[in-house]
Coordinates of C-alpha atoms in Angstrom, one line a residue:
X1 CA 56.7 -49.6 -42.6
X2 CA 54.2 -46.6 -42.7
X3 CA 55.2 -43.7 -44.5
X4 CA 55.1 -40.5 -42.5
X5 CA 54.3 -36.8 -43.3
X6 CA 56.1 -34.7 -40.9
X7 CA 54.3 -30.9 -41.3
X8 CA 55.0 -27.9 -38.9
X9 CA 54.3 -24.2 -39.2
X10 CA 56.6 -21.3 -39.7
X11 CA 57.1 -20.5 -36.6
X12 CA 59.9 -22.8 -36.5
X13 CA 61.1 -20.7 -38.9
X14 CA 62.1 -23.6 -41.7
X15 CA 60.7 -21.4 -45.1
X16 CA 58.9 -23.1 -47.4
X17 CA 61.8 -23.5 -49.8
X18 CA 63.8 -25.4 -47.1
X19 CA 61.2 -27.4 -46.1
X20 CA 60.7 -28.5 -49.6
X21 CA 64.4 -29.4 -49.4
X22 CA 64.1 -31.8 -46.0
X23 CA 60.8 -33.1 -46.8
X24 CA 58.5 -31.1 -44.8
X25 CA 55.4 -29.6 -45.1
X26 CA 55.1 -25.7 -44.1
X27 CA 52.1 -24.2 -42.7
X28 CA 52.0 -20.4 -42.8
X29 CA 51.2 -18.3 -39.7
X30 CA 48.8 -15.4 -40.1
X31 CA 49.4 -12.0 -38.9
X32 CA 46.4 -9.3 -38.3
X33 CA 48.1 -5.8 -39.3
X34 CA 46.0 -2.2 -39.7
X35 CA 42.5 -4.9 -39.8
X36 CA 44.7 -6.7 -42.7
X37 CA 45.3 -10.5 -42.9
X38 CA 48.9 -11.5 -44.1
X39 CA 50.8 -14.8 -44.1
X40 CA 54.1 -15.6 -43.3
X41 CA 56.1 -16.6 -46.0
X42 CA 53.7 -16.0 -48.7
X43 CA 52.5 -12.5 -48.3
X44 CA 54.4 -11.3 -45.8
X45 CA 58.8 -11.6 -45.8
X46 CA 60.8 -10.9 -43.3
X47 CA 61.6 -7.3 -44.4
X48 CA 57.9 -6.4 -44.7
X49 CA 57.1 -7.4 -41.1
X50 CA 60.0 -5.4 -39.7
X51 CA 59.2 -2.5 -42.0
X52 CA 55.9 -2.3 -41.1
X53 CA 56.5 -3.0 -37.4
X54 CA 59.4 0.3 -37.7
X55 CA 56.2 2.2 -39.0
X56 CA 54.2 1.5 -35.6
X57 CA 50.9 -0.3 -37.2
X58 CA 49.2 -2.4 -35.0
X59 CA 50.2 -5.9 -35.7
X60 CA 49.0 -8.8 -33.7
X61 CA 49.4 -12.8 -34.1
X62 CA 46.6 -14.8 -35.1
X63 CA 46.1 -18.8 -35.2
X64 CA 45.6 -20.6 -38.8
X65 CA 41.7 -21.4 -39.5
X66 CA 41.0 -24.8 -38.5
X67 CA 39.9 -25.4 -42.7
X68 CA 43.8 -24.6 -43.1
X69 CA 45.4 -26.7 -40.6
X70 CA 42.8 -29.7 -42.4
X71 CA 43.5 -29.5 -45.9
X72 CA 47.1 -29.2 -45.2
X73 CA 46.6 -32.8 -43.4
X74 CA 44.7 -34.0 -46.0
X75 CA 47.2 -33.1 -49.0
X76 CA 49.5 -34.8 -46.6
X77 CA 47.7 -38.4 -46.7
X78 CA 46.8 -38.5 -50.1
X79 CA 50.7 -39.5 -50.3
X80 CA 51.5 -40.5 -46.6
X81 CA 49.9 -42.8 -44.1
X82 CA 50.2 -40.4 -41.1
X83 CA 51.2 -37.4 -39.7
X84 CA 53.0 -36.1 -37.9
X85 CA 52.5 -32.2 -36.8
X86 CA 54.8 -29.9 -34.6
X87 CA 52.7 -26.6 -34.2
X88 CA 54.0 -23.8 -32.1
X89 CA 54.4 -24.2 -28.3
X90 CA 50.8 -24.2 -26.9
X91 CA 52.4 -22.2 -23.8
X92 CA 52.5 -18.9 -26.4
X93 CA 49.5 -20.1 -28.6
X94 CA 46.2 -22.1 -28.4
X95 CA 46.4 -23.3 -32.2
X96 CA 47.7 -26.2 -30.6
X97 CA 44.8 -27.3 -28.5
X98 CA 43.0 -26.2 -31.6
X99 CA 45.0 -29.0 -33.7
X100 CA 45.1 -31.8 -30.8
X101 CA 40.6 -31.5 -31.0
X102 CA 41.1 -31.3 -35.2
X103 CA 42.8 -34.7 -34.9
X104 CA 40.9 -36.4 -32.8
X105 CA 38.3 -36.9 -36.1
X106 CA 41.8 -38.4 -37.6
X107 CA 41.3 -41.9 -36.1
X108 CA 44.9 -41.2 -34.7
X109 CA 46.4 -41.1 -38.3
X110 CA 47.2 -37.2 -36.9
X111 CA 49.4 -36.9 -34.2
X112 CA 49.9 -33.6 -32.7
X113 CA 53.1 -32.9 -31.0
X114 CA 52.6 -30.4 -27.9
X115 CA 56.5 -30.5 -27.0
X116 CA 56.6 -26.8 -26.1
X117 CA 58.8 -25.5 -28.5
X118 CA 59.3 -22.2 -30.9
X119 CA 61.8 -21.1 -33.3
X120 CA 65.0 -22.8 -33.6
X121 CA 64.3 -25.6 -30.7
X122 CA 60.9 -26.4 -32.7
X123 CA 62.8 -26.6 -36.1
X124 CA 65.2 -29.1 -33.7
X125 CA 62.2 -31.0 -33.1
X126 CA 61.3 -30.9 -36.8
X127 CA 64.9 -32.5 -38.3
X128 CA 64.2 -34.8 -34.7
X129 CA 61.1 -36.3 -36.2
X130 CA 62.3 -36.9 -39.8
X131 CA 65.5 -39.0 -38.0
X132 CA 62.9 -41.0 -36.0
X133 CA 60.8 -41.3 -39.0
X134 CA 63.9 -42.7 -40.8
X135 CA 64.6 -45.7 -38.2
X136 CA 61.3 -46.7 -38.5
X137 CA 59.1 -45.1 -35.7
X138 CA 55.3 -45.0 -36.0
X139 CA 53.9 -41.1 -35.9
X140 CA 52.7 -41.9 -32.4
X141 CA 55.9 -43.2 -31.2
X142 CA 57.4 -39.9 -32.4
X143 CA 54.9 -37.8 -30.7
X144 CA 55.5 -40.0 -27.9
X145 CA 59.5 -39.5 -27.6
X146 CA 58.6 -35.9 -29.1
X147 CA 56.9 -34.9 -25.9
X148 CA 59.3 -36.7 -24.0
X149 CA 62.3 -34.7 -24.4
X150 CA 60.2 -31.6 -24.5
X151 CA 61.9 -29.8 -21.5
X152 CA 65.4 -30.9 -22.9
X153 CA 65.7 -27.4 -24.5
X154 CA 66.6 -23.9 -23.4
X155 CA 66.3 -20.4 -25.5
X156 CA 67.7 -16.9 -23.9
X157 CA 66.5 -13.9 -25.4
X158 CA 68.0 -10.5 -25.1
X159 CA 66.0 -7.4 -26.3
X160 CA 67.0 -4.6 -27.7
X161 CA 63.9 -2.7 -27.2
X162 CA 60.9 -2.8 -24.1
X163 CA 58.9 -0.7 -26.7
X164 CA 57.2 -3.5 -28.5
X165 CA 56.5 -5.3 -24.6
X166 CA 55.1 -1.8 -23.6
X167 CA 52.5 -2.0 -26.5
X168 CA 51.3 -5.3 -25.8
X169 CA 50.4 -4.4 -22.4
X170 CA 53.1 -6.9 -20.8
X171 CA 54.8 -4.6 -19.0
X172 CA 53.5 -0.8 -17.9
X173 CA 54.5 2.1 -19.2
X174 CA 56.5 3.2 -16.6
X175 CA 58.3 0.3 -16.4
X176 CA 59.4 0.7 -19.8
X177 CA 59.9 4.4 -19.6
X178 CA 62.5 3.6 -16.5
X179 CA 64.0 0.6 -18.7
X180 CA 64.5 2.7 -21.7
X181 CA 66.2 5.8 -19.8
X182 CA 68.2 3.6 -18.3
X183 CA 69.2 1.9 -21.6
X184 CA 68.4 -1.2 -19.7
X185 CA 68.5 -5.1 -22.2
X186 CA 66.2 -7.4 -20.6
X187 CA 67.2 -11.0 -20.9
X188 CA 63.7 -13.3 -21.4
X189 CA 63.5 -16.9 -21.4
X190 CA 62.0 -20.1 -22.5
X191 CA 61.6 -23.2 -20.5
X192 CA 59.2 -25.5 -22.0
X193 CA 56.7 -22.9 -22.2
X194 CA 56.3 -19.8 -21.3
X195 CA 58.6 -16.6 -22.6
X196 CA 59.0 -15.3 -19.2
X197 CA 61.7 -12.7 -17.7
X198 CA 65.1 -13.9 -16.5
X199 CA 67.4 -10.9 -16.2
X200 CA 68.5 -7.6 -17.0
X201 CA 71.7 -6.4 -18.3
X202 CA 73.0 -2.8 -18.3
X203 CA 74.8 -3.4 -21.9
X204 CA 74.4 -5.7 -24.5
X205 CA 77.5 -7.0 -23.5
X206 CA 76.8 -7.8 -20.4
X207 CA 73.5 -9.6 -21.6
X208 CA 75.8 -12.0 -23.8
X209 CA 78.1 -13.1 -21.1
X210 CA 74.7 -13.5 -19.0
X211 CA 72.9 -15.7 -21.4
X212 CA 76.3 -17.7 -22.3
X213 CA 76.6 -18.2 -18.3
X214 CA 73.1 -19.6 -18.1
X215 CA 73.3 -21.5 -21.0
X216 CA 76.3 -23.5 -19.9
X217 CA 74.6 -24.0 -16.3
X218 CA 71.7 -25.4 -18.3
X219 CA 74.4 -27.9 -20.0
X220 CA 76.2 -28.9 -17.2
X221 CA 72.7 -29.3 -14.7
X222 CA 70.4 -30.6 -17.4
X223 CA 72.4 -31.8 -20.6
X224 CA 75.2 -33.8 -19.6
X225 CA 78.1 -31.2 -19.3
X226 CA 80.0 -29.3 -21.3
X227 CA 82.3 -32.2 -21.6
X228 CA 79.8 -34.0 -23.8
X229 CA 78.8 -31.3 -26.3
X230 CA 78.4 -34.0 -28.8
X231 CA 75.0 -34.7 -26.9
X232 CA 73.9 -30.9 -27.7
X233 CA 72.8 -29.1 -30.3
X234 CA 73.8 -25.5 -30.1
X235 CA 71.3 -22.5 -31.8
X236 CA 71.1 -18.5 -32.6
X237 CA 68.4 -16.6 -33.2
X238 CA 68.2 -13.2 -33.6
X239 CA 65.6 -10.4 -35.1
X240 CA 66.7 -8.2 -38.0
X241 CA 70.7 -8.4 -35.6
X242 CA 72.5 -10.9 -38.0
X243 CA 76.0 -9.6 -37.2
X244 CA 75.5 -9.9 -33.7
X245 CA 73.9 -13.0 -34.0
X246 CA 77.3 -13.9 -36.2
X247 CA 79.6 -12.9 -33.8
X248 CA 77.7 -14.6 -31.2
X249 CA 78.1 -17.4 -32.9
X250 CA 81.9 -17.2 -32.9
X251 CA 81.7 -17.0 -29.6
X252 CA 80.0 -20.3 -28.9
X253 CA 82.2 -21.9 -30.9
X254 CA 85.3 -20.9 -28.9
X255 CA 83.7 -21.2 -25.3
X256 CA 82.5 -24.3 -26.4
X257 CA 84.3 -25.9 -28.7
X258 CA 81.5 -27.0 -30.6
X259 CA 82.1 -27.2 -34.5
X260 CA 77.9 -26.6 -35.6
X261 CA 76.0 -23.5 -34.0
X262 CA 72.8 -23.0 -36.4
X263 CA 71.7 -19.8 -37.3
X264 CA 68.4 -18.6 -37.8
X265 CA 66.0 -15.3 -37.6
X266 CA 63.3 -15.9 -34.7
X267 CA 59.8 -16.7 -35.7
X268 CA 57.5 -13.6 -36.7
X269 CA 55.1 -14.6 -33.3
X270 CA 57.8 -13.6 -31.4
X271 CA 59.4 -10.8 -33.1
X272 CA 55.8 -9.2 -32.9
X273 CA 55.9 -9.0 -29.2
X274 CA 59.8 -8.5 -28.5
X275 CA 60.5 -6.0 -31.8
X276 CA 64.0 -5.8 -33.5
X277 CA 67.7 -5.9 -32.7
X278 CA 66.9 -9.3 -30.2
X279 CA 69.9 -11.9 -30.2
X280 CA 68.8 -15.7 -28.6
X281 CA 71.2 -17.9 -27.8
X282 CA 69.6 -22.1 -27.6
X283 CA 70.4 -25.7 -27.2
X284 CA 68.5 -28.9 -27.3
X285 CA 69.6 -32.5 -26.3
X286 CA 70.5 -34.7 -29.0
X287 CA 67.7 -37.5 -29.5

């Protein structure tokens, strides 16, 4: 049986610490801020980003050099015999079409998952992998079944903020102006692919129940029903909000009845574009 590398980058926010824990190789994500090149995870934490985000400096995402995303392969076969690589959803960036026209010099010992995932549904895809790895399945059968259950997942994102969507020129100005006078919490989404709008709620409150009501239509339409939450994996995700995102959490659990709901912080790529105080709400289908 071949021995497989699984490697993904921190987007799906696993840190490098934890994916030293699971087996898994972490490749950092750079970020552009004031001209500046930083890396997530090595020089640039969590608490930097939002600090320097609160202290309005332009900050933009940036793909990892194709000489990065190569020698982390490489260290990877000098031990395995593939590899298997989860990047970030190419919907969001293209340093995945940039990885699937790296690996085609790989003789297919790279496979490059495009499954369409960020955050805590691509770190699903991540502890997927390493169970498929385990019963035995070559890298291109896990790309294969990978890519397969790609639109098995769902994220809802409410924001705290349309400040940080004004700035990067995805909504106008007056649009925002209106939707911060207003006090107004936008509820984004994820399907696959794109982050695109879903709804907006007058209070935060009301954006819970509204993501809770449309992820348990997603369960019962897509999933297999709430009566079969063993089949589902249930995820938070939140920026710089972890007592929301706790008590969110606690509220799963009840409407649910679910025993698991992982927690997690959302990826820098999209705290960049949705700002702080953002509380997710995800599930996945059990592979």
């Amino acid at each position: 049986m071949s021995k497989i590398a699984i490697i993904t980058d921190s987007n799906s926010g696993i840190n490098f610490e934890a994916g030293k824990e699971i087996g898994v190789r972490i490749l950092p994500m750079p970020f552009l801020i004031d001209g500046k090149t930083y890396y997530e995870e090595i020089s640039l934490s969590q608490t930097e980003f939002f600090e320097k985000l609160d202290s309005d400096v332009d900050i933009s995402t940036s793909q990892p050099s194709p000489e990065s995303v190569m020698k982390i392969w490489d260290e990877a076969l000098e031990e395995a015999d593939e590899v298997v690589y989860i990047p970030m959803s190419s919907g969001l960036s293209s340093s995945c079409h940039t990885a699937l026209m790296l690996a085609d010099d790989y003789e297919g010992k790279v496979q490059v998952v495009d499954n369409q995932r960020i955050s805590v549904t691509q770190r699903q895809s991540v502890l997927d992998a390493l169970e498929l790895a385990k019963r035995g399945l070559t890298a291109a059968q896990i790309k294969e079944e990978l890519e397969r259950a790609k639109f098995e997942s769902s994220i809802y994102i409410m924001l705290d903020t349309l400040k940080y969507l004004k700035k990067g020129g995805r909504i106008t100005p007056a649009a925002a102006a209106l939707g911060s006078a207003l006090r107004l919490k936008p509820v984004l989404t994820i399907q696959g692919e794109k982050l695109d709008a879903f709804a907006i709620a007058k209070t935060k409150k009301q954006g819970v129940k509204k993501m809770l009501s449309a992820i348990e239509d997603d369960i019962n339409s897509r999933f297999g029903g709430v009566d079969h939450m063993e089949n589902i994996h249930m995820e938070i995700a939140h920026t710089k909000n972890p007592e929301a995102a706790e008590e969110l959490r606690q509220q799963i659990i009840e409407k649910f009845g679910v025993k698991q709901v992982d927690l997690y912080p959302l990826s820098l790529s999209i705290a960049c574009h949705i700002g702080p105080g953002s509380l997710a709400v995800a599930c996945s289908k059990v592979i």
